[in-house]
Short mmCIF file of C-alpha atoms in Angstrom, two decimals:
data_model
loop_
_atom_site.label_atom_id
_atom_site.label_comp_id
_atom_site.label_asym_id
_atom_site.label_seq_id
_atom_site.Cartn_x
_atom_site.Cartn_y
_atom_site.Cartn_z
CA UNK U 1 -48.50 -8.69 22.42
CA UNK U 2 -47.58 -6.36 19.56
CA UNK U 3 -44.76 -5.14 21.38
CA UNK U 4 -43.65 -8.85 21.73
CA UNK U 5 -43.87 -9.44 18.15
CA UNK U 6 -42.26 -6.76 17.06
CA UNK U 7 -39.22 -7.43 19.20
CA UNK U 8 -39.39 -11.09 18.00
CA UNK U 9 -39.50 -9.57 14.20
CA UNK U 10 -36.20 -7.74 14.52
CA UNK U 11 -34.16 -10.17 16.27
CA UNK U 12 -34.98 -12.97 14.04
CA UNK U 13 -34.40 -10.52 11.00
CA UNK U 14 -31.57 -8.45 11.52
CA UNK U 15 -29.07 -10.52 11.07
CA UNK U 16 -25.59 -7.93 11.97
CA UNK U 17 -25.74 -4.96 14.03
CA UNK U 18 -23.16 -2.61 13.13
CA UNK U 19 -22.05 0.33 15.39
CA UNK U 20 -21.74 2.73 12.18
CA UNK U 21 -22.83 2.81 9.07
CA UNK U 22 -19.39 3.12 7.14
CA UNK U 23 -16.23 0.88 8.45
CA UNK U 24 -12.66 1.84 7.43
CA UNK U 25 -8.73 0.94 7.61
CA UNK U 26 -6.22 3.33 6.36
CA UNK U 27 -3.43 0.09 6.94
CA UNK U 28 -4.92 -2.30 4.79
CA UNK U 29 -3.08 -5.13 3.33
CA UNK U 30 -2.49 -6.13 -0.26
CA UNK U 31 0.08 -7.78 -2.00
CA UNK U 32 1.05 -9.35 -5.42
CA UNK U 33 3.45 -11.87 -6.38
CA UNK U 34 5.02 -13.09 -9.87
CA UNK U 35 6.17 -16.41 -10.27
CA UNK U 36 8.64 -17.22 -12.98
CA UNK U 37 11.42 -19.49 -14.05
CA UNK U 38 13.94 -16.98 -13.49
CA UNK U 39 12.91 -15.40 -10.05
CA UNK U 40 9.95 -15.01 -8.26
CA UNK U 41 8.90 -11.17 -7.33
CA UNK U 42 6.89 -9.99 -4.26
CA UNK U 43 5.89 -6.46 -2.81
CA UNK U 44 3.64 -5.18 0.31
CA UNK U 45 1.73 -2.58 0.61
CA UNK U 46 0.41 -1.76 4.13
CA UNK U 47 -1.17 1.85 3.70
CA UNK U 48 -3.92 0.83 1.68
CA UNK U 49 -7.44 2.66 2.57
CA UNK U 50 -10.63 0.20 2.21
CA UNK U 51 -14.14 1.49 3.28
CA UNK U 52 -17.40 -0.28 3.76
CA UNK U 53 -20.45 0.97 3.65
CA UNK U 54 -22.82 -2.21 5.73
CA UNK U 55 -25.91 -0.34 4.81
CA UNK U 56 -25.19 -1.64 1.01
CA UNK U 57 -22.28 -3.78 1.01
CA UNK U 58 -20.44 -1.14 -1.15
CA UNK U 59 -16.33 -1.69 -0.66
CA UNK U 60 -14.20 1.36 -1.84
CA UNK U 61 -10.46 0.58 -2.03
CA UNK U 62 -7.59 2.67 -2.62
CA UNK U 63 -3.44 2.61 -2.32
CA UNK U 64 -0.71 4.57 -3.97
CA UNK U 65 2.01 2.71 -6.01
CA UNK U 66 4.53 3.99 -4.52
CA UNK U 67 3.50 2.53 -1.25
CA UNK U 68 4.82 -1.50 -2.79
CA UNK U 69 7.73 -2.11 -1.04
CA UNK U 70 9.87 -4.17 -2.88
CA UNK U 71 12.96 -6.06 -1.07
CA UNK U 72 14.83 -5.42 -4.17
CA UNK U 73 15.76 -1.43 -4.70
CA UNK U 74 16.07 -1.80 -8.13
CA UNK U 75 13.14 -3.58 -8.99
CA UNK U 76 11.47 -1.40 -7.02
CA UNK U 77 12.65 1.50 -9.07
CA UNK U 78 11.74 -0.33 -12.21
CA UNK U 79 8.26 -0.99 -11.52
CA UNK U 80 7.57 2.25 -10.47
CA UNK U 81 9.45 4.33 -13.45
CA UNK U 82 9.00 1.43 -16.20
CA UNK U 83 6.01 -0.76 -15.25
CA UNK U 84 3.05 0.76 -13.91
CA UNK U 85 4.66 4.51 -14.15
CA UNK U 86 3.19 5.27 -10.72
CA UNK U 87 4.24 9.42 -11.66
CA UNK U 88 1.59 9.54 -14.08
CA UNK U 89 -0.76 7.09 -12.40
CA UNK U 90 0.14 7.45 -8.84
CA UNK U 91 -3.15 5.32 -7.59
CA UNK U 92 -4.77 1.86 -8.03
CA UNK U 93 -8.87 1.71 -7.17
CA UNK U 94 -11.31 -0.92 -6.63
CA UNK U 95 -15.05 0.12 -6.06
CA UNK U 96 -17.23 -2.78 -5.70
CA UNK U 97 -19.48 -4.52 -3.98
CA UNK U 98 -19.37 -7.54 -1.29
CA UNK U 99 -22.31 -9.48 -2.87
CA UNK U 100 -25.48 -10.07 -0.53
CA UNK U 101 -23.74 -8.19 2.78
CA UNK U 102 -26.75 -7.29 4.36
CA UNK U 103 -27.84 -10.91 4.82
CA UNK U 104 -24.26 -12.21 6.01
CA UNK U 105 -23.89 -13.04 9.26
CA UNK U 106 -22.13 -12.24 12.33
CA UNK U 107 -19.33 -14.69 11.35
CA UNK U 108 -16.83 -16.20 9.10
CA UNK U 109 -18.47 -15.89 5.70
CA UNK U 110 -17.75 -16.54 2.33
CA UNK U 111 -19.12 -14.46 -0.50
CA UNK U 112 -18.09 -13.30 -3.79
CA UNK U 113 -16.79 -9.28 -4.36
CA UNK U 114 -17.45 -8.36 -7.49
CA UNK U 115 -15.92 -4.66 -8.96
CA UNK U 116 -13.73 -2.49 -10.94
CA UNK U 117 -10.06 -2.28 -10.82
CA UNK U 118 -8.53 0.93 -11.97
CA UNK U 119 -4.52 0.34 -12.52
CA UNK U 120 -2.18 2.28 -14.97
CA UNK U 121 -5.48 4.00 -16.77
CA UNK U 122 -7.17 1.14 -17.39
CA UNK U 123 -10.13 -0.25 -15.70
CA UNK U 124 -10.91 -3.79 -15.85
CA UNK U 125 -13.88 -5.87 -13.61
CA UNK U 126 -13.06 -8.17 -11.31
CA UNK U 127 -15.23 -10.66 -9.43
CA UNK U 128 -13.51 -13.13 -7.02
CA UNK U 129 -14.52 -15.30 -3.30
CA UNK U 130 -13.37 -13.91 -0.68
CA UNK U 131 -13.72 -14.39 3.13
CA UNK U 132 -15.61 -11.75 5.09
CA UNK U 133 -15.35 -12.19 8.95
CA UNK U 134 -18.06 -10.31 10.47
CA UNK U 135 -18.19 -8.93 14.34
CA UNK U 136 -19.48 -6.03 15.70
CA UNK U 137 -16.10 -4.56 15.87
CA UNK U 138 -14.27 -5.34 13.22
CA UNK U 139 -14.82 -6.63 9.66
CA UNK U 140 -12.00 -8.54 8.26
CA UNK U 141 -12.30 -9.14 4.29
CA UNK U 142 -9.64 -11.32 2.87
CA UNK U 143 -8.60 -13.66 -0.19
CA UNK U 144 -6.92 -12.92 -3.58
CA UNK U 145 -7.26 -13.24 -7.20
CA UNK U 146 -5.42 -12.74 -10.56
CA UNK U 147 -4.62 -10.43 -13.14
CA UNK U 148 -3.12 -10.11 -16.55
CA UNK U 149 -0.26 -7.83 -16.76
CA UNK U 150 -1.56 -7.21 -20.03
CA UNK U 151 -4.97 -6.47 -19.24
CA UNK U 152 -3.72 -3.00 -17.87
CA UNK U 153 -1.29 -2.07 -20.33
CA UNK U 154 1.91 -2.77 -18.64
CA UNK U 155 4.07 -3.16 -20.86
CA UNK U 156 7.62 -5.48 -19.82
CA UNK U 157 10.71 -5.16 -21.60
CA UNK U 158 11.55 -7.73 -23.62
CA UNK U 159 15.09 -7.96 -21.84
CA UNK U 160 13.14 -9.21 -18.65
CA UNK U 161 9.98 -10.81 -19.98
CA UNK U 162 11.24 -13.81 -18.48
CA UNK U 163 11.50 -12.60 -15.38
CA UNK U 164 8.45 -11.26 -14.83
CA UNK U 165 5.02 -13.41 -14.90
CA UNK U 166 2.13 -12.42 -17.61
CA UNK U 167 -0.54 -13.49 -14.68
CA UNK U 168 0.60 -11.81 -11.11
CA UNK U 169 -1.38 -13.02 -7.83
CA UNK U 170 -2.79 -10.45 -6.01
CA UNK U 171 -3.66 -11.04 -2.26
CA UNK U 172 -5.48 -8.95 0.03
CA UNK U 173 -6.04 -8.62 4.24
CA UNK U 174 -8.03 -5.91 5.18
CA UNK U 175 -9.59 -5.32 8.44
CA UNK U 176 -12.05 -2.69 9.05
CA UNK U 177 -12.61 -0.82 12.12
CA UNK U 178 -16.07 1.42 12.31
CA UNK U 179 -16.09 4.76 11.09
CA UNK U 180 -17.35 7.93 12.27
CA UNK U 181 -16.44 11.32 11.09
CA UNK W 1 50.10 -14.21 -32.75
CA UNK W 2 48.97 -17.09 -30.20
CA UNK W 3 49.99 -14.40 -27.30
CA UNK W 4 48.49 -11.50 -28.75
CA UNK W 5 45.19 -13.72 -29.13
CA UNK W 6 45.58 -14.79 -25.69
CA UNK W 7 46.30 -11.43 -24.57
CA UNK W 8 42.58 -10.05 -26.44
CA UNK W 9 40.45 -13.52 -25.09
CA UNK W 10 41.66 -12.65 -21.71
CA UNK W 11 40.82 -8.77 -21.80
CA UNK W 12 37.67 -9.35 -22.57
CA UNK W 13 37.03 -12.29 -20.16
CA UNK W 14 37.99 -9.98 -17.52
CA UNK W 15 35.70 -7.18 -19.08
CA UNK W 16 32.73 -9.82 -19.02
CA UNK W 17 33.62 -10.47 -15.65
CA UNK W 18 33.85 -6.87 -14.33
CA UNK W 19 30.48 -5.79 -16.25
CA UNK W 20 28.08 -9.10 -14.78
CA UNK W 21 30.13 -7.82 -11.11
CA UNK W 22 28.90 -4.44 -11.33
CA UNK W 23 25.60 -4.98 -13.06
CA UNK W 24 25.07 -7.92 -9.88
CA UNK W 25 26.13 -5.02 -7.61
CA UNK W 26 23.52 -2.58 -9.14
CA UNK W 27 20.53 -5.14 -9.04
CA UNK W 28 21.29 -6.08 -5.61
CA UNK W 29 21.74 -2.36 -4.21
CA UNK W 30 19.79 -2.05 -1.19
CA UNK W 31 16.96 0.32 -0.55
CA UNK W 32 18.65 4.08 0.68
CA UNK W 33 19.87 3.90 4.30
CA UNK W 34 16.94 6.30 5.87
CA UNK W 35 19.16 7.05 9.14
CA UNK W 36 22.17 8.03 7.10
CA UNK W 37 20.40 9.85 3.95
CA UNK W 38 20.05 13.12 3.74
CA UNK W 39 16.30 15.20 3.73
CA UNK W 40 15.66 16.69 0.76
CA UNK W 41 13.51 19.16 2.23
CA UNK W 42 12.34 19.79 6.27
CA UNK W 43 8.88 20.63 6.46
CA UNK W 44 6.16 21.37 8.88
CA UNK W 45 3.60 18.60 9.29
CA UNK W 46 0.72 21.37 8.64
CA UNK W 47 2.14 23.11 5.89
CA UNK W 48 3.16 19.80 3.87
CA UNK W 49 -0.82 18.42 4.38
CA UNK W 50 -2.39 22.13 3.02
CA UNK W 51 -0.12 21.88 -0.14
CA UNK W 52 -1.68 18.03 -0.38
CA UNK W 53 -5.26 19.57 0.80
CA UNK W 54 -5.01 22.19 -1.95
CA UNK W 55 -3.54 21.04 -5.18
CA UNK W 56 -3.23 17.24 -4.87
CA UNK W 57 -1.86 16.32 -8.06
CA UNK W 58 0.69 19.27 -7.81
CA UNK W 59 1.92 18.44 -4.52
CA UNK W 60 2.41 14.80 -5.03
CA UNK W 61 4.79 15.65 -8.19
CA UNK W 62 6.59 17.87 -6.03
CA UNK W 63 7.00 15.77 -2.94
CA UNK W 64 6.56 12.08 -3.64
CA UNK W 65 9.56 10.02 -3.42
CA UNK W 66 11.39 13.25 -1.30
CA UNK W 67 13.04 12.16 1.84
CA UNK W 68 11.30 14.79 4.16
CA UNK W 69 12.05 16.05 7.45
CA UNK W 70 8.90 16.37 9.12
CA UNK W 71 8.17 17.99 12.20
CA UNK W 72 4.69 18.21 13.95
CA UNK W 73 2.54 17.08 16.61
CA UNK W 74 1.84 12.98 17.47
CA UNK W 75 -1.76 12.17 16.99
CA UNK W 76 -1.50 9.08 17.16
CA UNK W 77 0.71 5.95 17.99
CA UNK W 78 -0.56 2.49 16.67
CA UNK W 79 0.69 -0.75 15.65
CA UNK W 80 -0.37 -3.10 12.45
CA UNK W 81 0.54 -6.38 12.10
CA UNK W 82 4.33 -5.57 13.20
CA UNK W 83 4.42 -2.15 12.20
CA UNK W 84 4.32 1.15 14.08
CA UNK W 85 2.65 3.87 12.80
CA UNK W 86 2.63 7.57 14.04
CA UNK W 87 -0.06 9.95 12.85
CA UNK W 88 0.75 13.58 13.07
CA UNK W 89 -2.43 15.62 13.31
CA UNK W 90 -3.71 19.21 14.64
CA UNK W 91 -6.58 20.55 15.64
CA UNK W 92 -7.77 22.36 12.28
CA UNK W 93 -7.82 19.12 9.37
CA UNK W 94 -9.73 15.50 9.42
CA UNK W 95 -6.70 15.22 7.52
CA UNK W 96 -3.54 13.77 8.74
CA UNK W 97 -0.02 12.45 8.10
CA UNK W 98 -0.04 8.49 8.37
CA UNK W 99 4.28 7.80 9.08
CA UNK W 100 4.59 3.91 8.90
CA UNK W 101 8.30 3.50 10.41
CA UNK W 102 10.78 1.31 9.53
CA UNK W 103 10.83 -2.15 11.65
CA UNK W 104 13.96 -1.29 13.55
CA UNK W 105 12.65 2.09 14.55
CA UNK W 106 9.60 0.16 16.28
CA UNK W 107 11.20 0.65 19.45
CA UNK W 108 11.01 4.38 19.49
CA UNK W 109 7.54 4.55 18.63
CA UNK W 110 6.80 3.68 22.37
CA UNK W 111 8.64 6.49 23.53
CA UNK W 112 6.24 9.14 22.15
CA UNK W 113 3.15 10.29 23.51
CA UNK W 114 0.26 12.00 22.43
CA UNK W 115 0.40 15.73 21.80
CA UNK W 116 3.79 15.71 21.72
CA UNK W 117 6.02 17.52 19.02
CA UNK W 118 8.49 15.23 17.09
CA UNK W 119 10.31 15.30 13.79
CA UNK W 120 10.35 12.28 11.58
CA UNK W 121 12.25 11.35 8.51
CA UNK W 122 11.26 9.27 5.98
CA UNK W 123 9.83 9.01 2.25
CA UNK W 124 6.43 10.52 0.70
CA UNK W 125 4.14 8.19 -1.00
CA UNK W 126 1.50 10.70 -2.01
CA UNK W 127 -2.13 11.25 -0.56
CA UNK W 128 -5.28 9.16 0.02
CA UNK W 129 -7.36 10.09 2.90
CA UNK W 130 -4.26 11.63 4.47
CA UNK W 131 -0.39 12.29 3.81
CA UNK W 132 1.27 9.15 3.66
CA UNK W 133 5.63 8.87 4.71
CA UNK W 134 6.86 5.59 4.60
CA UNK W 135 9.76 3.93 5.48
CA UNK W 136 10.20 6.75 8.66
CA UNK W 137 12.51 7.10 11.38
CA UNK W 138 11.91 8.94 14.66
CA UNK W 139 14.79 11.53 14.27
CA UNK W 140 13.98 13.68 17.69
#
């Protein structure tokens, strides 16, 4: 009878059963986009590195600048050299939290992810929804959120400030395969 | 005197004309032709991740934004969301080289197999987890 109960217990309580404890993607997705009267601007990154740990809901993001492609070379050039001077700050880093993980569910979820971004040597927190997909396999975070250019000290020319937005969308797709060293 | 300032309005409508042409040109130039470019440096695949594994911030100021000719062993051959990706590995390092090729290269990517030696060209980005080359084309 104990034995039942026990058994009874932990499948009514666990709620996820993960195959490791850490789950990873080195081809993560993220993205930004500026929309302005003059042009609208749009780069992809797909080498960005996203762990989570599902024992605490901890998510650890990282990508290098350089990594934004940019269809224009130019621009490209310019946001690398001018804008976010990826030589001197060659990384951008969120380390946060997906907020009440452990009691998600094996499903489509939504749930806030609340953190700090690290861009051009400035660190800023950021809390936005975003949708956590949940299998056994695979856990798929996406959504997006804003930013203020200024909020990281990028500073825009003032020969293009109308070409570039003061509030840039970021979005983000990544999907996380377990993890085992 | 009416030709003379006819003569000057013109030059420098054609000078206004010439300069928007070539600054048009210049901010639609297209991203370097990776197939016709030439390396900057050729490298082996092990040697390029130790000078990552040992000085990070050194190596990525030396070879970020280098067009490298890489040759090592494939790991590796995947596909996300439309884009191949070979991994060059050995047997000593966790550590890796992550090549994301170029869309038209795809194709290629299928003709590898595992364990096989290969050189690839294509751009540094810098280090994360591993070495990452992007914009890469299978050279042999």
């Amino acid at each position: 009878m104990n034995k039942f109960y026990f058994i009874l217990f932990t499948v009514l309580f666990v709620n996820q059963t993960f195959s490791q404890d850490k789950y990873l993607t080195k081809n993560g997705f993220v993205s930004f986009f500026s929309h302005s009267l003059v042009e609208d601007i749009r780069a992809d990154n797909n080498q960005v590195l996203s762990i989570i740990d599902t024992k605490t809901g901890q998510i650890a993001i990282q990508l290098l600048m350089k990594s934004f492609f940019f269809k224009k070379a130019l621009m490209q050039e310019h946001f690398n050299e001018n804008y976010v001077e990826s030589y001197k700050y060659p990384k951008a880093k969120f380390k946060g939290e997906i907020i009440n993980f452990t009691s998600l569910n094996e499903d489509i979820n939504e749930t806030e992810i609340k953190g700090i971004l690290s861009l051009h040597g400035e660190e800023k927190e950021i809390s936005t929804i975003a949708i956590v997909d949940i299998q056994n396999k695979e856990i798929k975070v996406t959504g997006e959120f804003t930013v203020e250019v200024a909020d990281f000290n990028i500073k825009i020319p003032s020969v293009v400030i109308n070409n570039i937005a003061k509030t840039i969308k970021i979005s983000f797709e990544l999907h996380h395969k377990p993890y085992s060293k | 005197m009416k030709n003379n300032k006819f003569r000057i309005i013109s030059g420098i409508f054609i000078f206004v004309i010439i300069s928007l042409f070539l600054l048009l040109k210049s901010y639609n130039k297209p991203h370097k032709d990776i197939r016709t470019s030439k390396a900057d440096l050729t490298l082996n695949a092990e040697y390029l991740l130790n000078q990552f594994l040992e000085d990070e911030d050194a190596a990525s100021k030396k070879y970020a934004d280098n067009i490298i000719l890489l040759k090592g062993e494939v790991f590796e051959i995947s596909t996300h969301d439309g884009n191949s990706v070979i991994t060059l590995k050995n047997q000593y390092s966790d550590a890796s080289i992550i090549c994301q090729l170029i869309p038209e290269d795809n194709i290629n990517a299928l003709k590898l197999k595992k364990g096989q030696n290969v050189t690839i060209k294509g751009i540094c980005s810098g280090f994360l987890l591993d070495v990452i080359m992007v914009r890469c084309i299978i050279v042999k």
